Coordinates of C-alpha atoms and ligand atoms in Angstrom, one line a residue:
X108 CA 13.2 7.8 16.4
X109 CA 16.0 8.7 14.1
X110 CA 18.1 5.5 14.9
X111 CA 14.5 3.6 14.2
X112 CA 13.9 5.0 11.2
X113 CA 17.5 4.2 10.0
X114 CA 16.9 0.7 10.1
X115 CA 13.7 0.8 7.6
X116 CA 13.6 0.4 4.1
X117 CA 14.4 3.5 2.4
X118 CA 10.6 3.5 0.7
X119 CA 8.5 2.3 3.2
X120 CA 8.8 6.1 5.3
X121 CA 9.8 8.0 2.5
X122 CA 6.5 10.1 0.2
X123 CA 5.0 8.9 -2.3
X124 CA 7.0 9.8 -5.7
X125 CA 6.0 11.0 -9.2
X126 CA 6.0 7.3 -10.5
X127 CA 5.6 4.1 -9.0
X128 CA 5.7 0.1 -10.1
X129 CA 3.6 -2.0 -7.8
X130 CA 4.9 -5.7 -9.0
X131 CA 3.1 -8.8 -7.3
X132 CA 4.6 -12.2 -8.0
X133 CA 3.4 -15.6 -6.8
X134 CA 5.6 -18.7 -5.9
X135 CA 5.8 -21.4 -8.1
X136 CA 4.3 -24.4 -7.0
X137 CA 7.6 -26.7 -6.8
X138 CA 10.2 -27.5 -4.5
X139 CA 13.3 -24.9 -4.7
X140 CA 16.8 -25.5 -3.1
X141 CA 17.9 -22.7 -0.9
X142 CA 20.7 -21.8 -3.5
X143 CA 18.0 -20.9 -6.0
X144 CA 16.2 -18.9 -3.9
X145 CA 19.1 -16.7 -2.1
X146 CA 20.5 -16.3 -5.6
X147 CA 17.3 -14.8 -7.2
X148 CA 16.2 -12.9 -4.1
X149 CA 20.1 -11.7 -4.2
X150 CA 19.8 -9.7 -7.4
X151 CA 17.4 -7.6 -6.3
X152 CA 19.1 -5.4 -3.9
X153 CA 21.8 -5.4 -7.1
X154 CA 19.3 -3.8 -9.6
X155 CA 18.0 -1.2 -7.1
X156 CA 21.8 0.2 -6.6
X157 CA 22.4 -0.1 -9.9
X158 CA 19.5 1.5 -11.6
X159 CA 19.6 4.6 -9.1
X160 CA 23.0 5.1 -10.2
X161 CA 21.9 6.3 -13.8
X162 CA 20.5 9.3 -11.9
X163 CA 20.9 9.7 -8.4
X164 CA 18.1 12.6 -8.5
X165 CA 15.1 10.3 -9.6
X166 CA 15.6 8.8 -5.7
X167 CA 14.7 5.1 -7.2
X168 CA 14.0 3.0 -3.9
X169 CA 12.5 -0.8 -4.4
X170 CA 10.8 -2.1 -1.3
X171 CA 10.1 -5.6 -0.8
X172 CA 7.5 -7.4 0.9
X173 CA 6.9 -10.9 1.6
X174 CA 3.7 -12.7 2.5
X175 CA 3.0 -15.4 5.9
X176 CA 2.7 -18.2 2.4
X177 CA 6.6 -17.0 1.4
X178 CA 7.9 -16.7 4.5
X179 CA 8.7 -20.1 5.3
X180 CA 9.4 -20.8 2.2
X181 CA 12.2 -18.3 1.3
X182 CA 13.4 -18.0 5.0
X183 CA 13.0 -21.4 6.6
X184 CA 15.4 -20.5 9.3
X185 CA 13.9 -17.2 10.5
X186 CA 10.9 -17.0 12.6
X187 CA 7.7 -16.0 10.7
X188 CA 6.8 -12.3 11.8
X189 CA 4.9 -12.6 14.8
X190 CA 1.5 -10.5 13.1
X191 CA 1.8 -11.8 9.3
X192 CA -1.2 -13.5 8.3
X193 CA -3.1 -13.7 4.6
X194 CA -5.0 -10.8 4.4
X195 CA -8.7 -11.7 5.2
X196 CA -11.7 -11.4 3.0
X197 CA -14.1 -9.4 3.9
X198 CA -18.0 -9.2 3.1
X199 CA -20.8 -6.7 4.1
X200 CA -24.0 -6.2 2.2
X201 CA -22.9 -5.6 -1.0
X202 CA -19.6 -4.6 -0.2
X203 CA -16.6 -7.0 -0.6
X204 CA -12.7 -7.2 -0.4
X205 CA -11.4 -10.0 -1.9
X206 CA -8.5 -11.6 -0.2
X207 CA -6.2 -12.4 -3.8
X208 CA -2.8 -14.2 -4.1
X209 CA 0.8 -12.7 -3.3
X210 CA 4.3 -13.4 -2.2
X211 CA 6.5 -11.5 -2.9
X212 CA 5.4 -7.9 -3.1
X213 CA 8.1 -4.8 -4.7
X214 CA 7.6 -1.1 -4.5
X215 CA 9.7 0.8 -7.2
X216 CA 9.6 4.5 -6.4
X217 CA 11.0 7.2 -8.2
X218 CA 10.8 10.7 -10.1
X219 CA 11.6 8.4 -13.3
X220 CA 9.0 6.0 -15.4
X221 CA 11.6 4.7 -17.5
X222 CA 14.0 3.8 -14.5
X223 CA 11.3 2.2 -12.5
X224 CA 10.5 0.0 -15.8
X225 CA 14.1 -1.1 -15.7
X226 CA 14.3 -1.8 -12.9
X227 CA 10.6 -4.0 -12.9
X228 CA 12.2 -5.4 -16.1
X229 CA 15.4 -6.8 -14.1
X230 CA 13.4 -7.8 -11.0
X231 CA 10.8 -9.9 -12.8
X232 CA 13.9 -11.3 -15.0
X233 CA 15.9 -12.4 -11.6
X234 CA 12.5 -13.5 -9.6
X235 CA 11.3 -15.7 -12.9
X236 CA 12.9 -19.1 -11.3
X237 CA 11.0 -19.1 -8.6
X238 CA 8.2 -16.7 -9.0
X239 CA 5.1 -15.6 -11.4
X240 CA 4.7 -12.3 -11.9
X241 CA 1.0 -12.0 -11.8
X242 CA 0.5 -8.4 -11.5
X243 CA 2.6 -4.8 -12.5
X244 CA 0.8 -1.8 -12.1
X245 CA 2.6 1.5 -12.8
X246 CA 1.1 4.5 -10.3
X247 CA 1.4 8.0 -10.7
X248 CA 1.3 11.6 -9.3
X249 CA -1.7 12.8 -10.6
X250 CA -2.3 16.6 -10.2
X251 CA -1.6 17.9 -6.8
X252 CA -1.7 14.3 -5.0
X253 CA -4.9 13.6 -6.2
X254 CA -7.0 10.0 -6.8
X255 CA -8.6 10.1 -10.1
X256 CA -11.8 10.7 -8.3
X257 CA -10.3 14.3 -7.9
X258 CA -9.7 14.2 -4.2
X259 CA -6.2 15.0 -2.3
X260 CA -5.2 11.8 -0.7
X261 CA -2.6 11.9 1.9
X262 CA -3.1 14.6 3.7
X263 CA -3.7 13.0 7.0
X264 CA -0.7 11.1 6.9
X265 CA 1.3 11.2 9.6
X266 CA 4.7 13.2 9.0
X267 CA 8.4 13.2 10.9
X268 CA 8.5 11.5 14.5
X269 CA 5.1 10.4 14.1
X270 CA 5.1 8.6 10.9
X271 CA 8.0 6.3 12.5
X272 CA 6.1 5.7 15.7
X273 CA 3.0 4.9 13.1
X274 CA 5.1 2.6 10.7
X275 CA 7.5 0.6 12.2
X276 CA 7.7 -2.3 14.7
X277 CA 9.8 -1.1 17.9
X278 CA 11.0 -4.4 19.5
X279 CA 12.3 -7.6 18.9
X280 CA 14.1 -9.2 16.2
X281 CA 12.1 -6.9 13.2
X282 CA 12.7 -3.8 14.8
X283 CA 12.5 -1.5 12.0
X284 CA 9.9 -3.4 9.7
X285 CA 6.5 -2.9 8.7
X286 CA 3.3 -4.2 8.1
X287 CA 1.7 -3.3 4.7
X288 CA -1.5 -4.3 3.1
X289 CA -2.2 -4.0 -0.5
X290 CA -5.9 -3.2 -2.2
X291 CA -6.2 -2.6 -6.1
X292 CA -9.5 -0.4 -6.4
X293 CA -11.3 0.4 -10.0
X294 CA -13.2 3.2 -9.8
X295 CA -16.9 3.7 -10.7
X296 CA -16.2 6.7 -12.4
X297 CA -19.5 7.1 -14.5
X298 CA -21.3 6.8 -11.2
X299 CA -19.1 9.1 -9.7
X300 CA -19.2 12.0 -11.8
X301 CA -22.6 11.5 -11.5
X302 CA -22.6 13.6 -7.9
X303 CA -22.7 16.8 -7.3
X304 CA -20.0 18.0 -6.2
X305 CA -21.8 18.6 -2.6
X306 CA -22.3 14.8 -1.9
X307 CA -18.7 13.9 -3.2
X308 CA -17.5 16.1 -0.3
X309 CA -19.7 14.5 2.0
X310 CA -18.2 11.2 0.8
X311 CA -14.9 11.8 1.4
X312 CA -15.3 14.4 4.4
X313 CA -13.3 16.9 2.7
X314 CA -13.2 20.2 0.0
X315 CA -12.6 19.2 -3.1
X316 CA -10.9 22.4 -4.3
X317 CA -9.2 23.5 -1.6
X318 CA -9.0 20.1 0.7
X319 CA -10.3 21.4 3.7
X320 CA -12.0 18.7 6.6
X321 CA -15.5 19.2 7.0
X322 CA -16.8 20.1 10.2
X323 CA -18.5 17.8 12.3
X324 CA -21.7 19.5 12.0
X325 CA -21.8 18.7 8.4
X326 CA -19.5 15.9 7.6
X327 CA -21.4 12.8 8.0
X328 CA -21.0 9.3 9.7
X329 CA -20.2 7.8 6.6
X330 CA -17.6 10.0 5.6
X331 CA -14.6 8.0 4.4
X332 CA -12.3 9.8 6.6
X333 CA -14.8 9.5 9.9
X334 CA -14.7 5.5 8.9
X335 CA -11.3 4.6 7.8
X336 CA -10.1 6.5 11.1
X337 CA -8.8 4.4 14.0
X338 CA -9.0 5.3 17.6
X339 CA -7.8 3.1 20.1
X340 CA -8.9 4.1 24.1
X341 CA -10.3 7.5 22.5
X342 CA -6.7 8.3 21.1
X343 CA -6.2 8.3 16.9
X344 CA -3.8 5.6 15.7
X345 CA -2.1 6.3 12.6
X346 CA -1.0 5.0 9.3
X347 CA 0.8 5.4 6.2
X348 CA -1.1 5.6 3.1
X349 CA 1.2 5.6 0.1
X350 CA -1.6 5.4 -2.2
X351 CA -1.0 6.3 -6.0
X352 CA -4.0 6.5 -8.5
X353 CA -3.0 4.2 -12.1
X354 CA -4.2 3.5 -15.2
X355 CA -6.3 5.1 -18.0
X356 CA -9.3 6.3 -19.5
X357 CA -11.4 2.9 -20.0
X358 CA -10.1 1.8 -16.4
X359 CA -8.5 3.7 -13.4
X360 CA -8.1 3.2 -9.9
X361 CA -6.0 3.5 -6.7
X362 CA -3.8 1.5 -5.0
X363 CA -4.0 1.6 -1.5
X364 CA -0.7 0.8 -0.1
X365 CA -1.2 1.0 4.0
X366 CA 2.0 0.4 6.2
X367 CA 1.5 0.1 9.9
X368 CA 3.1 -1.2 13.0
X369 CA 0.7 -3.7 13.1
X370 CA -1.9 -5.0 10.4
X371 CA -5.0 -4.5 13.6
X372 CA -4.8 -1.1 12.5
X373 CA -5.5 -1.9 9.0
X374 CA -8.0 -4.3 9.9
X375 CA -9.9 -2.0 12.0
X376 CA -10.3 0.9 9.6
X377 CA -11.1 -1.8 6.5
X378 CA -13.8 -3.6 8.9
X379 CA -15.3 -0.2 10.2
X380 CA -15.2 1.1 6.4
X381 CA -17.0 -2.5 4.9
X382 CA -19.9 -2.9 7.9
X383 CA -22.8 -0.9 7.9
X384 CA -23.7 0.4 11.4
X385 CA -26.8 0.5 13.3
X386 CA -27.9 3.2 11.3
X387 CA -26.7 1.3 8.0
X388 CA -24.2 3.7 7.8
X389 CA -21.0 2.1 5.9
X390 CA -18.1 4.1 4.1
X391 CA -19.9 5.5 1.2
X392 CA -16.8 5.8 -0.7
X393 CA -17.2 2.1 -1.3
X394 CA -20.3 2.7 -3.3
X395 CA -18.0 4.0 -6.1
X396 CA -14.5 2.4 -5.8
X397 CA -14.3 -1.2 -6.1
X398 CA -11.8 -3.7 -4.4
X399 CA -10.2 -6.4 -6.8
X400 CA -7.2 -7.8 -4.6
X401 CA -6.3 -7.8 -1.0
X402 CA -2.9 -8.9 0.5
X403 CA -0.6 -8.2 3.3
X404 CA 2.8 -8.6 3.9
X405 CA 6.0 -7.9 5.5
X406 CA 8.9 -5.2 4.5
X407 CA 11.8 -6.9 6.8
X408 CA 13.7 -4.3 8.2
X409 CA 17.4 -3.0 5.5
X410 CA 19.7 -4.9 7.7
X411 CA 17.9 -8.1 7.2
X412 CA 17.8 -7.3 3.3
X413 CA 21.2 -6.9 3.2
X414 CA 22.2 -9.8 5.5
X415 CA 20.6 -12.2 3.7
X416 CA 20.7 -10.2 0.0
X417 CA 23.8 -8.8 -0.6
X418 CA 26.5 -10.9 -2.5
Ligands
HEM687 C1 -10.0 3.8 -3.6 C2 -9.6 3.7 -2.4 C3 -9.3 4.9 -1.5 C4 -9.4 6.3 -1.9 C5 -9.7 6.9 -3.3 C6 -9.1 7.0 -0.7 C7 -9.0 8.4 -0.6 C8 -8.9 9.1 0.5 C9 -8.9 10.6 0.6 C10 -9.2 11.5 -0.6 C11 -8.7 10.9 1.9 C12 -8.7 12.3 2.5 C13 -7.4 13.0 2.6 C14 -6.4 12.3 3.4 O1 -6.3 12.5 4.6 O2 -5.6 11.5 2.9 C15 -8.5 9.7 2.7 C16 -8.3 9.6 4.0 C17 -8.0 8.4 4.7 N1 -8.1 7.2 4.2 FE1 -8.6 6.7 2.3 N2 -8.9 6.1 0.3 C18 -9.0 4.9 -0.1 C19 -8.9 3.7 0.6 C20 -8.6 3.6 1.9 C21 -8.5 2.4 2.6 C22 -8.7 1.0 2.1 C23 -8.2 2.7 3.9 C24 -7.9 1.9 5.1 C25 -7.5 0.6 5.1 C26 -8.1 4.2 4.0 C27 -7.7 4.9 5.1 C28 -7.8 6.3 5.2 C29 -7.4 7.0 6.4 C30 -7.0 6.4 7.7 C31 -7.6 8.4 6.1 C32 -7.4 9.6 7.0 C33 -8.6 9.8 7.9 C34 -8.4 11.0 8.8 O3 -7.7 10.9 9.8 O4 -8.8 12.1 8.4 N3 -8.4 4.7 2.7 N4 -8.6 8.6 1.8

């Protein structure tokens, strides 16, 4: 597992750290020669070394993700990842996720806001020939790991051997990369805080103070964390969540950032969360977070990065 994990990018298996930039840019809609593309794509691995040399504690990492509309685009001559497809848009009573537009997809992680921003600065500045940035979000550690709904989040991620049997693709060519999909949730926090704090645990299937599971005898079927978990042939399949809450007082959220070995295990959890059941049971955590974008893509393994990357 340790050779595996060696051939990942640095962020996709690493925690979640105190600060985060989520940038989202969208191709332009114009023919671009090769040079222009390997020369903006180039810089990027440039900007990550450079910035984490201002402070090799903050442990600045930029992951980057591309989506099955890039691909081809920006790698005509490499096979399109054999699972990469547009994330798909899914609908059940009331509850939606939008499937929304992205390319090129970078994950700046680090113990430093003012590093990450540089580093979003220089990445947006080398990407603007050939790409919009449409979106920048800058995450946070908020209290002990929590969501702004006041919840630990993470705790079920998978650690150590496990999280690199979870995460990364074993065979073939993109041994050592990873599925991800990206939702950008606002909270309903009015609602929210409208709960006691009785139902909120039921909602998530967890203490709230002292993040302890529910039992089964009292967590219910619509418990996030009895819906979002997959089980294939009566035996859990993991994930990664590297979710960080953002934003502010008038509007906050979380961005769920989901890396797998494949995107079926995404899909799973996301269908069994959206569709109410026989019973009409659906993730109830949906009645007060709401989905705005949905996209997947693909962190090639650090080899390719730097094959193709590195000038
Ligand atoms: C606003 C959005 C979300 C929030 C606030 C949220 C929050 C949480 C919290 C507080 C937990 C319990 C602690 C833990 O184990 O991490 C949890 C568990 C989990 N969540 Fe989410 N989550 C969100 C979206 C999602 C989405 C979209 C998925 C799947 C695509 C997902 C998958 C999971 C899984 C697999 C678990 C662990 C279940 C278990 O094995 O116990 N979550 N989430």
């Amino acid at each position: 597992m340790k050779e595996l994990a060696a051939l990942a990018q640095p962020g996709v298996l690493s925690n979640p750290t105190t600060h985060v930039e989520y940038l989202t840019f969208v191709l332009k809609d114009q023919w671009f020669d090769m040079e222009e593309i390997n020369d903006a794509l180039s810089q990027l691995l440039g900007i990550g070394k450079s910035i984490l040399q201002k402070d090799l504690t903050s442990n600045l990492t930029v992951s980057m993700g591309f989506s099955a509309n890039a691909w081809p685009i920006l790698f005509p001559d490499v096979a399109l990842p054999e699972e990469l497809h547009t994330f798909p848009a899914m609908k059940n009573g009331r509850r939606e996720f939008p499937s929304t537009a992205g390319d090129i997809f970078l994950m700046i992680k680090s113990e430093r806001m003012d590093l990450n921003f540089q580093a979003a600065k220089h990445a947006a500045r080398a990407l603007s020939q050939i790409a919009d940035l449409i979106e920048d979000i800058q995450g946070f550690k908020y209290l002990d790991n929590r969501d702004m709904i006041d919840f630990v989040d993470g705790t079920e991620n998978p650690v150590a051997d496990e999280r690199v049997e979870a995460v990364l693709v074993k065979e073939g060519d993109n041994r050592g990369g990873s599925y991800l999909t990206v939702q950008r949730y606002v909270d309903r926090q009015g609602l929210w805080d409208q709960q006691t704090t009785e139902h909120q645990e039921k909602v998530i299937g967890r203490t709230k103070m002292d993040n302890i599971e529910l039992d089964e005898s009292t967590k219910p079927a619509w418990a996030h964390n009895a819906k979002s978990k997959v089980e294939v042939d009566g035996e859990e399949v993991k994930m990664l969540r590297q979710n960080r809450p953002y934003g502010n007082a008038m509007e906050h959220g979380t961005m769920f950032i989901g890396f797998a070995e494949t995107p079926s295990i995404l899909e799973t959890s996301l269908t069994q969360m959206i569709t109410a059941d026989e019973h009409g049971h659906y993730d109830r955590l949906l009645d007060f977070v709401e989905a705005k974008t949905g996209a997947n893509y693909f962190l090639p393994p650090m080899a390719f990065i730097e094959d193709r990357f590195d000038d």
